[in-house]
Coordinates of N, CA and C in Angstrom, one line a residue:
X1 N 0.8 -1.2 0.0 CA -0.1 0.0 0.0 C 0.9 1.3 -0.1
X2 N 0.6 2.2 -0.6 CA 1.3 3.5 -0.6 C 1.3 4.0 0.9
X3 N 2.6 4.4 1.3 CA 2.7 4.8 2.6 C 3.6 6.0 2.7
X4 N 3.6 6.5 3.9 CA 4.6 7.6 4.0 C 5.8 7.5 5.1
X5 N 5.8 6.2 5.6 CA 6.8 6.0 6.5 C 8.1 5.9 5.7
X6 N 9.2 6.5 6.4 CA 10.5 6.8 5.4 C 11.6 6.3 6.4
X7 N 12.6 6.1 5.6 CA 14.0 5.8 6.3 C 14.9 6.9 6.3
X8 N 14.6 8.0 5.8 CA 15.5 9.1 5.7 C 14.6 10.4 5.4
X9 N 15.1 11.6 5.7 CA 14.4 12.7 5.4 C 13.9 12.8 3.8
X10 N 12.7 12.8 3.6 CA 12.5 12.9 2.1 C 12.6 14.3 1.5
X11 N 13.0 14.1 0.2 CA 13.1 15.4 -0.7 C 11.8 16.2 -0.7
X12 N 11.8 17.5 -0.8 CA 10.4 18.1 -0.7 C 9.5 17.5 -1.6
X13 N 9.8 17.1 -3.0 CA 8.9 16.7 -4.0 C 8.2 15.3 -3.3
X14 N 9.0 14.5 -2.8 CA 8.3 13.2 -2.3 C 7.6 13.4 -1.0
X15 N 8.0 14.4 -0.2 CA 7.3 14.6 1.1 C 5.9 15.3 0.8
X16 N 5.9 16.2 -0.2 CA 4.7 16.8 -0.6 C 3.6 15.7 -1.3
X17 N 4.3 14.8 -2.1 CA 3.5 13.9 -2.7 C 2.8 12.9 -1.7
X18 N 3.5 12.4 -0.6 CA 3.0 11.5 0.4 C 2.0 12.1 1.2
X19 N 2.0 13.4 1.4 CA 1.1 14.2 2.4 C 0.0 14.6 1.6
X20 N -0.3 14.3 0.4 CA -1.4 14.8 -0.5 C -2.5 13.9 -0.2
X21 N -3.6 14.2 0.3 CA -4.7 13.3 0.8 C -5.3 12.7 -0.3
X22 N -5.1 13.0 -1.7 CA -5.6 12.3 -2.8 C -4.7 11.2 -3.2
X23 N -3.6 11.0 -2.7 CA -2.8 9.7 -2.9 C -3.4 8.5 -2.3
X24 N -3.6 7.5 -2.9 CA -4.3 6.3 -2.4 C -3.4 5.8 -1.2
X25 N -3.9 5.3 -0.2 CA -3.1 4.7 1.0 C -3.7 3.4 1.3
X26 N -4.6 2.8 0.6 CA -5.0 1.5 1.0 C -4.9 0.6 -0.2
X27 N -4.8 -0.7 0.1 CA -4.7 -1.7 -1.0 C -5.9 -2.6 -1.0
X28 N -6.0 -3.5 -1.7 CA -7.1 -4.4 -2.0 C -7.3 -5.3 -0.8
X29 N -8.7 -5.6 -0.4 CA -9.0 -6.4 0.6 C -8.5 -7.8 0.6
X30 N -8.6 -8.6 -0.6 CA -7.9 -9.8 -0.7 C -6.6 -10.1 -0.2
X31 N -5.8 -9.1 -0.6 CA -4.4 -9.0 0.0 C -4.3 -8.9 1.5
X32 N -5.1 -8.0 2.0 CA -5.1 -7.7 3.5 C -5.6 -8.9 4.3
X33 N -6.6 -9.6 3.8 CA -7.1 -10.9 4.4 C -6.3 -12.0 4.4
X34 N -5.6 -12.2 3.2 CA -4.6 -13.4 3.2 C -3.4 -13.0 4.1
X35 N -2.9 -12.0 4.1 CA -1.9 -11.5 5.0 C -2.2 -11.6 6.6
X36 N -3.4 -11.3 6.9 CA -4.0 -11.5 8.2 C -4.3 -12.8 8.7
X37 N -4.6 -13.6 7.7 CA -4.8 -15.2 7.9 C -3.5 -15.8 8.3
X38 N -2.4 -15.4 7.5 CA -1.1 -15.9 7.8 C -0.7 -15.6 9.1
X39 N -0.9 -14.2 9.5 CA -0.6 -13.8 10.9 C -1.2 -14.4 12.0
X40 N -2.6 -14.7 11.7 CA -3.4 -15.3 12.8 C -2.9 -16.8 13.1
X41 N -2.5 -17.4 11.9 CA -2.0 -18.8 12.0 C -0.7 -18.7 12.8
X42 N 0.2 -17.8 12.6 CA 1.6 -17.8 13.2 C 1.3 -17.4 14.8
X43 N 0.5 -16.4 15.0 CA 0.4 -16.0 16.4 C -0.4 -17.0 17.3
X44 N -1.4 -17.6 16.8 CA -2.2 -18.5 17.5 C -3.3 -17.6 18.3
X45 N -4.2 -18.3 19.1 CA -5.3 -17.6 19.8 C -4.7 -17.0 21.1
X46 N -5.2 -15.8 21.2 CA -4.6 -15.0 22.5 C -5.0 -15.8 23.8
X47 N -6.1 -16.5 23.7 CA -6.5 -17.2 25.0 C -5.6 -18.3 25.3
X48 N -5.0 -18.7 24.3 CA -4.0 -19.9 24.6 C -2.5 -19.5 24.7
X49 N -2.1 -18.2 24.0 CA -0.8 -17.9 24.0 C -0.6 -16.5 24.9
X50 N -1.7 -15.8 25.3 CA -1.5 -14.6 25.7 C -1.6 -13.5 24.7
X51 N -2.0 -12.3 25.1 CA -2.0 -11.2 23.9 C -0.7 -10.8 23.4
X52 N -0.7 -10.6 22.2 CA 0.6 -10.4 21.5 C 0.6 -9.0 20.9
X53 N 1.6 -8.3 20.8 CA 1.7 -6.9 20.1 C 2.2 -6.9 18.8
X54 N 1.2 -6.4 17.9 CA 1.4 -6.4 16.5 C 1.6 -5.0 16.0
X55 N 2.7 -4.6 15.3 CA 2.8 -3.5 14.8 C 2.5 -3.4 13.3
X56 N 1.6 -2.4 13.0 CA 1.3 -2.4 11.5 C 2.2 -1.0 10.9
X57 N 3.3 -1.3 10.4 CA 4.3 -0.3 10.3 C 4.0 0.3 8.7
X58 N 3.8 1.5 8.7 CA 3.2 2.0 7.2 C 1.9 1.7 7.1
X59 N 1.1 2.1 8.3 CA -0.4 1.6 8.3 C -1.3 2.4 7.4
X60 N -0.8 3.6 6.8 CA -1.6 4.3 6.0 C -3.0 4.7 6.7
X61 N -4.1 4.4 5.9 CA -5.5 4.8 6.7 C -5.8 3.7 7.5
X62 N -5.1 2.9 7.9 CA -5.6 1.7 8.9 C -6.5 0.7 8.4
X63 N -6.7 0.7 6.9 CA -7.4 -0.4 6.5 C -7.0 -1.7 6.6
X64 N -5.7 -2.0 6.4 CA -5.1 -3.4 6.7 C -5.3 -3.8 8.1
X65 N -4.9 -2.9 9.0 CA -4.9 -3.2 10.4 C -6.5 -3.5 10.8
X66 N -7.4 -2.7 10.3 CA -8.9 -3.0 10.7 C -9.3 -4.3 10.2
X67 N -8.7 -4.6 8.9 CA -9.1 -6.0 8.2 C -8.6 -7.1 9.1
X68 N -7.4 -6.9 9.8 CA -6.8 -8.1 10.3 C -7.4 -8.3 11.8
X69 N -7.9 -7.2 12.5 CA -8.2 -7.1 13.8 C -9.3 -8.3 14.1
X70 N -10.3 -8.4 13.3 CA -11.2 -9.5 13.7 C -10.8 -11.0 13.7
X71 N -9.6 -11.1 13.0 CA -8.9 -12.4 12.8 C -7.8 -12.6 14.1
X72 N -7.6 -11.5 14.7 CA -6.6 -11.5 15.9 C -7.3 -11.0 17.1
X73 N -8.4 -11.6 17.7 CA -9.1 -11.1 18.8 C -8.1 -11.4 20.0
X74 N -8.1 -10.4 20.9 CA -7.3 -10.5 22.0 C -5.8 -9.9 21.9
X75 N -5.4 -9.8 20.7 CA -4.1 -9.3 20.3 C -4.1 -7.8 20.2
X76 N -3.1 -7.1 20.5 CA -3.1 -5.6 20.4 C -2.4 -5.1 19.1
X77 N -3.1 -4.4 18.3 CA -2.6 -4.0 17.0 C -2.4 -2.4 17.1
X78 N -1.1 -2.0 16.7 CA -0.8 -0.6 16.8 C -0.4 -0.2 15.4
X79 N -1.1 0.9 14.9 CA -0.6 1.4 13.5 C 0.5 2.5 13.8
X80 N 1.4 2.4 12.9 CA 2.5 3.4 12.8 C 2.6 4.0 11.4
X81 N 2.7 5.3 11.4 CA 3.0 6.0 10.0 C 3.6 7.3 10.3
X82 N 4.2 7.8 9.3 CA 4.9 9.0 9.3 C 4.0 10.3 9.1
X83 N 3.1 10.0 8.3 CA 2.1 11.1 7.7 C 0.9 11.3 8.8
X84 N 1.0 12.5 9.1 CA -0.1 13.1 10.1 C -1.5 12.8 9.5
X85 N -1.6 13.1 8.1 CA -2.8 12.8 7.5 C -3.4 11.4 7.5
X86 N -2.4 10.5 7.2 CA -2.7 9.1 7.3 C -3.2 8.7 8.6
X87 N -2.4 9.2 9.7 CA -2.7 8.8 11.1 C -4.2 9.2 11.5
X88 N -4.5 10.5 11.1 CA -5.8 11.0 11.3 C -7.0 10.0 10.9
X89 N -6.6 9.6 9.7 CA -7.6 8.6 9.0 C -7.6 7.2 9.6
X90 N -6.4 6.9 9.9 CA -6.2 5.5 10.6 C -6.9 5.4 12.0
X91 N -6.9 6.6 12.8 CA -7.6 6.6 14.0 C -9.1 6.5 14.0
X92 N -9.7 6.7 12.9 CA -11.1 6.4 12.7 C -11.4 4.9 12.5
X93 N -10.2 4.0 12.4 CA -10.5 2.7 12.1 C -9.9 1.6 13.2
X94 N -8.9 2.2 13.8 CA -8.3 1.5 14.8 C -8.0 2.2 16.1
X95 N -8.0 1.4 17.1 CA -7.8 2.2 18.5 C -6.3 3.0 18.6
X96 N -5.3 2.3 18.2 CA -3.9 3.0 18.4 C -3.4 3.1 17.0
X97 N -2.9 4.4 16.8 CA -2.1 4.8 15.7 C -1.2 6.1 16.1
X98 N 0.1 5.6 15.9 CA 1.0 6.7 16.5 C 2.1 6.9 15.3
X99 N 2.9 8.1 15.4 CA 3.6 8.4 14.5 C 5.2 7.7 14.7
X100 N 5.8 7.3 13.6 CA 7.1 6.7 13.7 C 7.7 6.8 12.5
X101 N 9.1 6.7 12.5 CA 9.9 6.6 11.1 C 10.9 5.5 11.2
X102 N 11.1 4.9 10.1 CA 12.1 3.8 9.9 C 13.4 4.1 9.9
X103 N 13.9 5.2 10.6 CA 15.3 5.4 10.8 C 15.8 4.7 11.9
X104 N 17.1 4.9 12.2 CA 17.7 4.2 13.3 C 17.1 4.6 14.6
X105 N 16.4 3.9 15.3 CA 15.7 4.2 16.5 C 14.6 5.0 16.3
X106 N 13.9 5.1 15.1 CA 13.0 6.1 14.9 C 11.5 5.4 15.2
X107 N 11.5 4.2 15.4 CA 10.2 3.6 16.0 C 10.2 3.9 17.4
X108 N 9.0 4.3 17.9 CA 8.9 4.5 19.4 C 8.6 3.3 20.1
X109 N 9.5 2.3 20.0 CA 9.3 1.1 20.7 C 10.8 0.6 21.1
X110 N 10.8 -0.1 22.2 CA 12.2 -0.6 22.7 C 12.5 -1.7 22.0
X111 N 13.8 -2.2 22.0 CA 14.3 -3.6 21.5 C 13.5 -4.6 22.0
X112 N 13.2 -5.5 21.0 CA 12.5 -6.9 21.4 C 11.2 -6.6 22.1
X113 N 10.4 -5.6 21.5 CA 9.2 -5.3 22.4 C 8.0 -5.7 21.6
X114 N 8.1 -6.1 20.3 CA 7.0 -6.4 19.4 C 6.9 -8.0 19.2
X115 N 5.8 -8.6 19.1 CA 5.6 -10.1 18.6 C 5.6 -10.1 17.1
X116 N 5.1 -9.2 16.5 CA 4.9 -9.3 14.9 C 4.8 -7.9 14.4
X117 N 5.2 -7.9 13.0 CA 5.2 -6.7 12.4 C 4.5 -6.9 11.0
X118 N 3.3 -6.2 10.9 CA 2.7 -6.2 9.4 C 3.5 -5.1 8.6
X119 N 3.9 -5.4 7.5 CA 4.7 -4.4 6.7 C 4.1 -4.4 5.3
X120 N 2.9 -3.8 5.1 CA 2.1 -4.2 3.9 C 2.3 -3.2 2.9
X121 N 3.0 -3.6 1.8 CA 3.2 -2.8 0.6 C 3.9 -1.4 1.0
X122 N 4.8 -1.6 1.8 CA 5.7 -0.4 2.2 C 7.0 -0.4 1.6
X123 N 7.7 -1.5 1.5 CA 9.0 -1.6 1.2 C 9.4 -1.1 -0.3
X124 N 8.4 -1.1 -1.1 CA 8.4 -0.6 -2.4 C 8.6 0.9 -2.6
X125 N 8.3 1.6 -1.4 CA 8.2 3.1 -1.3 C 9.5 3.7 -0.6
X126 N 10.3 2.9 -0.3 CA 11.4 3.3 0.7 C 12.8 3.6 -0.2
X127 N 13.3 4.8 0.3 CA 14.7 5.1 -0.1 C 15.7 4.1 0.3
X128 N 15.6 3.7 1.5 CA 16.6 2.8 2.3 C 16.0 1.7 2.8
X129 N 15.6 0.7 2.1 CA 15.0 -0.5 2.7 C 15.7 -1.3 3.6
X130 N 17.1 -1.3 3.5 CA 17.9 -2.0 4.4 C 17.9 -1.4 5.7
X131 N 18.0 -0.1 5.9 CA 17.7 0.4 7.4 C 16.4 0.3 7.8
X132 N 15.3 0.1 7.1 CA 14.0 -0.1 7.4 C 14.0 -1.5 8.1
X133 N 14.5 -2.6 7.5 CA 14.5 -3.8 8.0 C 15.4 -4.0 9.2
X134 N 16.5 -3.2 9.3 CA 17.4 -3.2 10.6 C 16.4 -2.6 11.7
X135 N 15.6 -1.7 11.4 CA 14.8 -1.2 12.6 C 13.6 -2.0 13.1
X136 N 13.1 -2.6 12.0 CA 12.1 -3.8 12.2 C 12.7 -4.9 13.0
X137 N 13.9 -5.3 12.7 CA 14.5 -6.4 13.5 C 14.9 -5.9 14.9
X138 N 15.2 -4.7 15.1 CA 15.4 -4.1 16.4 C 14.3 -4.3 17.4
X139 N 13.1 -3.9 16.8 CA 11.7 -3.9 17.7 C 11.3 -5.3 17.9
X140 N 11.5 -6.2 17.0 CA 10.8 -7.6 17.1 C 11.6 -8.4 18.2
X141 N 10.9 -9.3 18.9 CA 11.6 -10.1 19.8 C 12.2 -11.2 19.1
X142 N 13.1 -11.9 19.6 CA 13.8 -13.1 18.9 C 12.6 -14.2 18.5
X143 N 12.7 -14.5 17.2 CA 11.6 -15.4 16.8 C 10.3 -14.6 16.5
X144 N 10.3 -13.4 16.5 CA 9.1 -12.6 16.2 C 8.8 -12.7 14.6
X145 N 7.6 -12.4 14.3 CA 7.1 -12.6 12.9 C 7.1 -11.2 12.2
X146 N 7.6 -11.5 10.8 CA 7.5 -10.2 10.1 C 6.5 -10.9 8.8
X147 N 5.5 -10.0 8.5 CA 4.5 -10.4 7.5 C 4.7 -9.1 6.6
X148 N 5.4 -9.3 5.3 CA 5.7 -8.3 4.5 C 5.0 -8.7 3.2
X149 N 4.3 -7.7 2.5 CA 3.8 -7.7 1.1 C 4.3 -6.7 0.3
X150 N 4.4 -7.0 -0.9 CA 4.8 -6.0 -2.0 C 4.4 -6.5 -3.4
X151 N 4.3 -5.6 -4.2 CA 4.0 -6.0 -5.7 C 5.1 -6.8 -6.2
X152 N 4.8 -7.7 -7.1 CA 5.8 -8.5 -7.7 C 6.1 -8.0 -9.1
X153 N 7.4 -7.6 -9.2 CA 8.0 -7.1 -10.6 C 7.8 -8.2 -11.7
X154 N 7.9 -9.4 -11.3 CA 7.7 -10.6 -12.3 C 6.3 -11.3 -12.4
X155 N 5.2 -10.5 -12.0 CA 3.9 -10.8 -12.2 C 3.6 -11.3 -13.6
X156 N 2.6 -12.2 -13.7 CA 2.5 -12.9 -14.9 C 2.3 -11.9 -16.1
X157 N 1.6 -10.9 -15.9 CA 1.2 -9.9 -16.9 C 2.4 -9.0 -17.3
X158 N 3.3 -8.9 -16.2 CA 4.5 -7.9 -16.4 C 5.5 -8.7 -17.3
X159 N 5.5 -9.9 -17.4 CA 6.4 -10.7 -18.1 C 6.0 -10.5 -19.5
X160 N 4.6 -10.6 -19.8 CA 4.2 -10.4 -21.2 C 4.3 -8.9 -21.6
X161 N 4.2 -7.9 -20.8 CA 4.3 -6.5 -21.1 C 5.9 -6.3 -21.4
X162 N 6.8 -6.7 -20.7 CA 8.1 -6.5 -21.0 C 8.6 -7.0 -22.4
X163 N 8.0 -8.3 -22.7 CA 8.3 -8.9 -23.9 C 7.8 -8.0 -25.1
X164 N 6.7 -7.3 -24.8 CA 6.2 -6.3 -25.9 C 6.8 -4.9 -25.8
X165 N 7.7 -4.7 -24.8 CA 8.4 -3.4 -24.7 C 7.6 -2.3 -24.0
X166 N 6.7 -2.9 -23.1 CA 5.9 -2.0 -22.4 C 6.3 -1.9 -20.8
X167 N 6.4 -0.8 -20.3 CA 6.7 -0.6 -18.9 C 6.0 -1.5 -18.0
X168 N 6.5 -2.2 -17.0 CA 5.9 -3.0 -16.1 C 4.7 -2.3 -15.2
X169 N 3.7 -2.9 -15.0 CA 2.7 -2.5 -13.9 C 3.3 -2.4 -12.6
X170 N 3.0 -1.5 -11.7 CA 3.7 -1.3 -10.6 C 4.9 -0.3 -10.4
X171 N 5.7 -0.3 -11.7 CA 6.9 0.5 -11.8 C 6.4 1.8 -12.2
X172 N 7.2 2.9 -11.9 CA 6.7 4.3 -12.1 C 8.0 5.1 -12.4
X173 N 7.9 6.0 -13.4 CA 9.1 6.9 -13.9 C 8.8 8.3 -13.5
X174 N 7.7 8.6 -13.0 CA 7.4 10.1 -12.6 C 6.3 10.0 -11.4
X175 N 6.4 11.2 -10.6 CA 5.5 11.4 -9.7 C 4.3 12.2 -10.2
X176 N 4.4 12.6 -11.3 CA 3.3 13.5 -12.0 C 2.4 12.9 -13.0
X177 N 2.6 11.6 -13.3 CA 1.8 11.1 -14.3 C 2.3 9.6 -14.5
X178 N 1.4 8.9 -15.2 CA 1.8 7.5 -15.8 C 2.3 7.6 -17.1
X179 N 3.3 7.0 -17.3 CA 4.1 7.0 -18.6 C 4.5 5.6 -18.9
X180 N 4.0 5.1 -20.3 CA 4.5 3.9 -20.8 C 4.1 2.6 -20.2
X181 N 3.0 2.7 -19.3 CA 2.4 1.4 -18.7 C 0.9 1.5 -18.5
X182 N 0.3 0.4 -18.4 CA -1.2 0.6 -18.1 C -1.4 1.2 -16.6
X183 N -2.6 1.6 -16.4 CA -2.9 2.0 -15.1 C -3.3 3.6 -15.1
X184 N -3.7 4.2 -14.1 CA -4.1 5.6 -14.0 C -3.5 6.3 -12.8
X185 N -3.2 5.5 -11.7 CA -2.8 6.1 -10.3 C -1.2 6.1 -10.3
X186 N -0.8 7.2 -9.9 CA 0.6 7.4 -9.5 C 0.7 7.1 -7.8
X187 N 1.5 6.1 -7.5 CA 1.4 5.8 -6.1 C 2.9 5.9 -5.4
X188 N 3.9 6.3 -6.1 CA 5.3 6.6 -5.5 C 6.1 5.2 -5.4
X189 N 6.0 4.3 -6.3 CA 7.0 3.1 -6.1 C 8.4 3.5 -6.5
X190 N 9.3 3.3 -5.6 CA 10.7 3.4 -5.7 C 11.5 2.2 -6.1
X191 N 11.0 1.0 -5.5 CA 11.7 -0.3 -5.7 C 10.8 -1.3 -6.0
X192 N 11.2 -2.3 -6.8 CA 10.4 -3.5 -7.0 C 11.1 -4.8 -6.8
X193 N 10.5 -5.9 -6.4 CA 11.1 -7.0 -6.1 C 10.4 -8.3 -6.9
X194 N 11.3 -9.2 -7.3 CA 10.8 -10.5 -7.7 C 10.8 -11.5 -6.4
X195 N 10.2 -12.5 -6.5 CA 10.1 -13.5 -5.3 C 11.6 -13.8 -4.8
X196 N 12.4 -14.1 -5.9 CA 13.7 -14.5 -5.4 C 14.4 -13.4 -4.8
X197 N 14.4 -12.2 -5.4 CA 15.1 -11.0 -4.7 C 14.5 -10.7 -3.3
X198 N 13.1 -10.8 -3.3 CA 12.7 -10.6 -1.8 C 13.2 -11.6 -0.8
X199 N 13.1 -12.8 -1.2 CA 13.6 -13.8 -0.2 C 15.2 -13.5 0.2
X200 N 15.9 -13.2 -0.8 CA 17.2 -13.0 -0.6 C 17.6 -11.7 0.3
X201 N 16.8 -10.7 0.1 CA 16.9 -9.5 0.7 C 16.6 -9.6 2.2
X202 N 15.5 -10.2 2.4 CA 14.9 -10.3 3.7 C 15.8 -11.2 4.6
X203 N 16.4 -12.3 4.0 CA 17.2 -13.2 4.6 C 18.6 -12.6 5.0
X204 N 19.0 -11.8 4.1 CA 20.4 -11.1 4.4 C 20.2 -10.0 5.5
X205 N 18.9 -9.6 5.8 CA 18.6 -8.7 6.8 C 18.4 -9.3 8.3
X206 N 18.8 -10.6 8.4 CA 18.6 -11.3 9.6 C 17.3 -11.9 10.0
X207 N 16.7 -12.5 9.1 CA 15.3 -13.0 9.1 C 15.5 -14.4 8.5
X208 N 14.8 -15.4 8.9 CA 14.6 -16.7 8.4 C 13.2 -16.8 7.7
X209 N 13.3 -17.2 6.5 CA 12.2 -17.1 5.5 C 11.4 -18.5 6.1
X210 N 10.1 -18.0 6.3 CA 9.1 -19.3 6.7 C 8.3 -19.7 5.6
X211 N 7.7 -18.7 4.8 CA 6.6 -19.1 3.7 C 6.5 -17.9 2.8
X212 N 6.4 -18.2 1.5 CA 6.1 -17.1 0.5 C 4.7 -17.5 -0.3
X213 N 3.8 -16.7 -0.3 CA 2.5 -16.9 -0.9 C 2.3 -15.9 -1.9
X214 N 1.4 -16.2 -2.8 CA 0.9 -15.0 -3.8 C -0.5 -14.6 -3.5
X215 N -0.8 -13.3 -3.9 CA -2.2 -12.8 -3.6 C -2.5 -11.9 -4.8
X216 N -3.8 -11.9 -5.2 CA -4.3 -11.2 -6.4 C -4.2 -9.7 -6.2
X217 N -4.3 -8.9 -7.3 CA -4.2 -7.4 -7.3 C -5.5 -6.9 -7.8
X218 N -5.9 -5.9 -6.9 CA -7.4 -5.5 -7.1 C -7.4 -4.7 -8.3
X219 N -6.3 -4.2 -9.0 CA -6.4 -3.3 -10.0 C -6.4 -4.0 -11.5
X220 N -6.2 -5.4 -11.3 CA -6.3 -6.3 -12.5 C -7.9 -6.0 -13.2
X221 N -7.9 -5.9 -14.5 CA -9.2 -5.8 -15.1 C -10.2 -7.0 -14.8
X222 N -11.4 -6.7 -14.7 CA -12.3 -7.8 -14.2 C -12.3 -9.1 -15.1
X223 N -12.1 -8.9 -16.3 CA -12.1 -10.2 -17.1 C -10.8 -11.1 -16.8
X224 N -9.8 -10.4 -16.4 CA -8.5 -11.1 -16.1 C -8.5 -11.7 -14.8
X225 N -9.4 -11.3 -13.8 CA -9.2 -11.6 -12.4 C -9.1 -13.2 -12.1
X226 N -9.8 -14.0 -12.9 CA -9.9 -15.4 -12.5 C -8.3 -15.9 -12.8
X227 N -7.9 -15.3 -13.9 CA -6.4 -15.8 -14.1 C -5.4 -15.2 -13.2
X228 N -5.7 -14.1 -12.6 CA -4.9 -13.6 -11.6 C -4.9 -14.3 -10.2
X229 N -6.1 -14.9 -10.1 CA -6.4 -15.6 -8.8 C -5.5 -17.0 -8.9
X230 N -5.7 -17.6 -10.2 CA -5.0 -18.8 -10.5 C -3.5 -18.6 -10.4
X231 N -3.0 -17.6 -10.8 CA -1.4 -17.4 -10.6 C -1.1 -17.3 -9.2
X232 N -1.8 -17.1 -8.2 CA -1.3 -17.1 -6.9 C -0.8 -18.5 -6.4
X233 N -1.3 -19.5 -7.1 CA -0.7 -20.9 -6.9 C 0.8 -21.0 -7.1
X234 N 1.4 -20.0 -8.0 CA 2.7 -20.0 -8.3 C 3.2 -18.6 -7.9
X235 N 3.6 -18.5 -6.5 CA 4.0 -17.1 -6.0 C 4.9 -16.3 -6.9
X236 N 5.9 -17.1 -7.6 CA 6.7 -16.2 -8.3 C 6.2 -15.5 -9.5
X237 N 4.9 -15.9 -9.9 CA 4.2 -15.2 -10.9 C 3.0 -14.4 -10.5
X238 N 2.7 -14.4 -9.2 CA 1.5 -13.9 -8.6 C 1.6 -12.2 -8.7
X239 N 0.6 -11.7 -8.5 CA 0.6 -10.1 -8.6 C 1.3 -9.6 -7.4
X240 N 0.9 -10.0 -6.2 CA 1.5 -9.6 -4.9 C 2.1 -10.8 -4.3
X241 N 3.3 -10.4 -3.6 CA 4.2 -11.5 -2.8 C 3.8 -11.2 -1.3
X242 N 3.6 -12.4 -0.7 CA 3.1 -12.2 0.8 C 4.2 -13.2 1.4
X243 N 5.1 -12.5 2.1 CA 6.3 -13.1 2.8 C 6.1 -13.3 4.4
X244 N 6.2 -14.5 5.0 CA 6.5 -14.6 6.3 C 7.8 -14.9 6.7
X245 N 8.3 -14.2 7.4 CA 9.8 -14.4 8.1 C 9.8 -14.3 9.5
X246 N 10.8 -14.9 10.2 CA 11.0 -14.7 11.6 C 12.3 -14.2 11.9
X247 N 12.4 -13.3 13.0 CA 13.7 -12.8 13.4 C 14.6 -13.9 13.9
X248 N 15.9 -14.0 13.5 CA 16.8 -15.0 14.0 C 17.1 -14.5 15.3
X249 N 17.4 -15.5 16.2 CA 17.8 -15.1 17.6 C 19.3 -14.5 17.6

């Protein structure tokens, strides 16, 4: 999801872009539900394990956290974002939403204080994703869960588009308009990952990869959505990558 959580001070153009209320800050419900189910399975029932603390970092307008909440009864979900506008909207959906940044020590939590982190379509917006994962690793307890989702550069339709010489979906060359690819929304993507690149990047940041799944993309034209759902069976070709990783001790 487009987000405003950053790893370093943003240039004025990017800062203004992410503070614009018209920039979309929510993603599709299917991805949010799939990610929430993965997290619920990892955490277990609060009645059996005790309440756990889940940080939704880059929470945007709180949609992903609000979607996850019914599947995580008894656990505490805290939304974190850099944008004051996003936080105002998030507070209408979730009880806790606070300001934080993915700089060194920029998250307002102590070391080993969180049991899980939702990182929903944030990493593709970051100038410095390495520092972001370092900060997430700092606040997660040993064995804590990271649930990361991001668009797939190698989605099935992007492979065909590249063969035709068309700019891939999810990639952007400008903050002012769409050029050379399908779609109408500019959302500020700076980095894109394939399944292999995402696994290697997260593992190199001190995490153990548990599982990779695929999820559909709400922006796929309706006639192609059945095919997009079928592609989820092969995560490397799916629209969205859902990665479950655990912090190494």
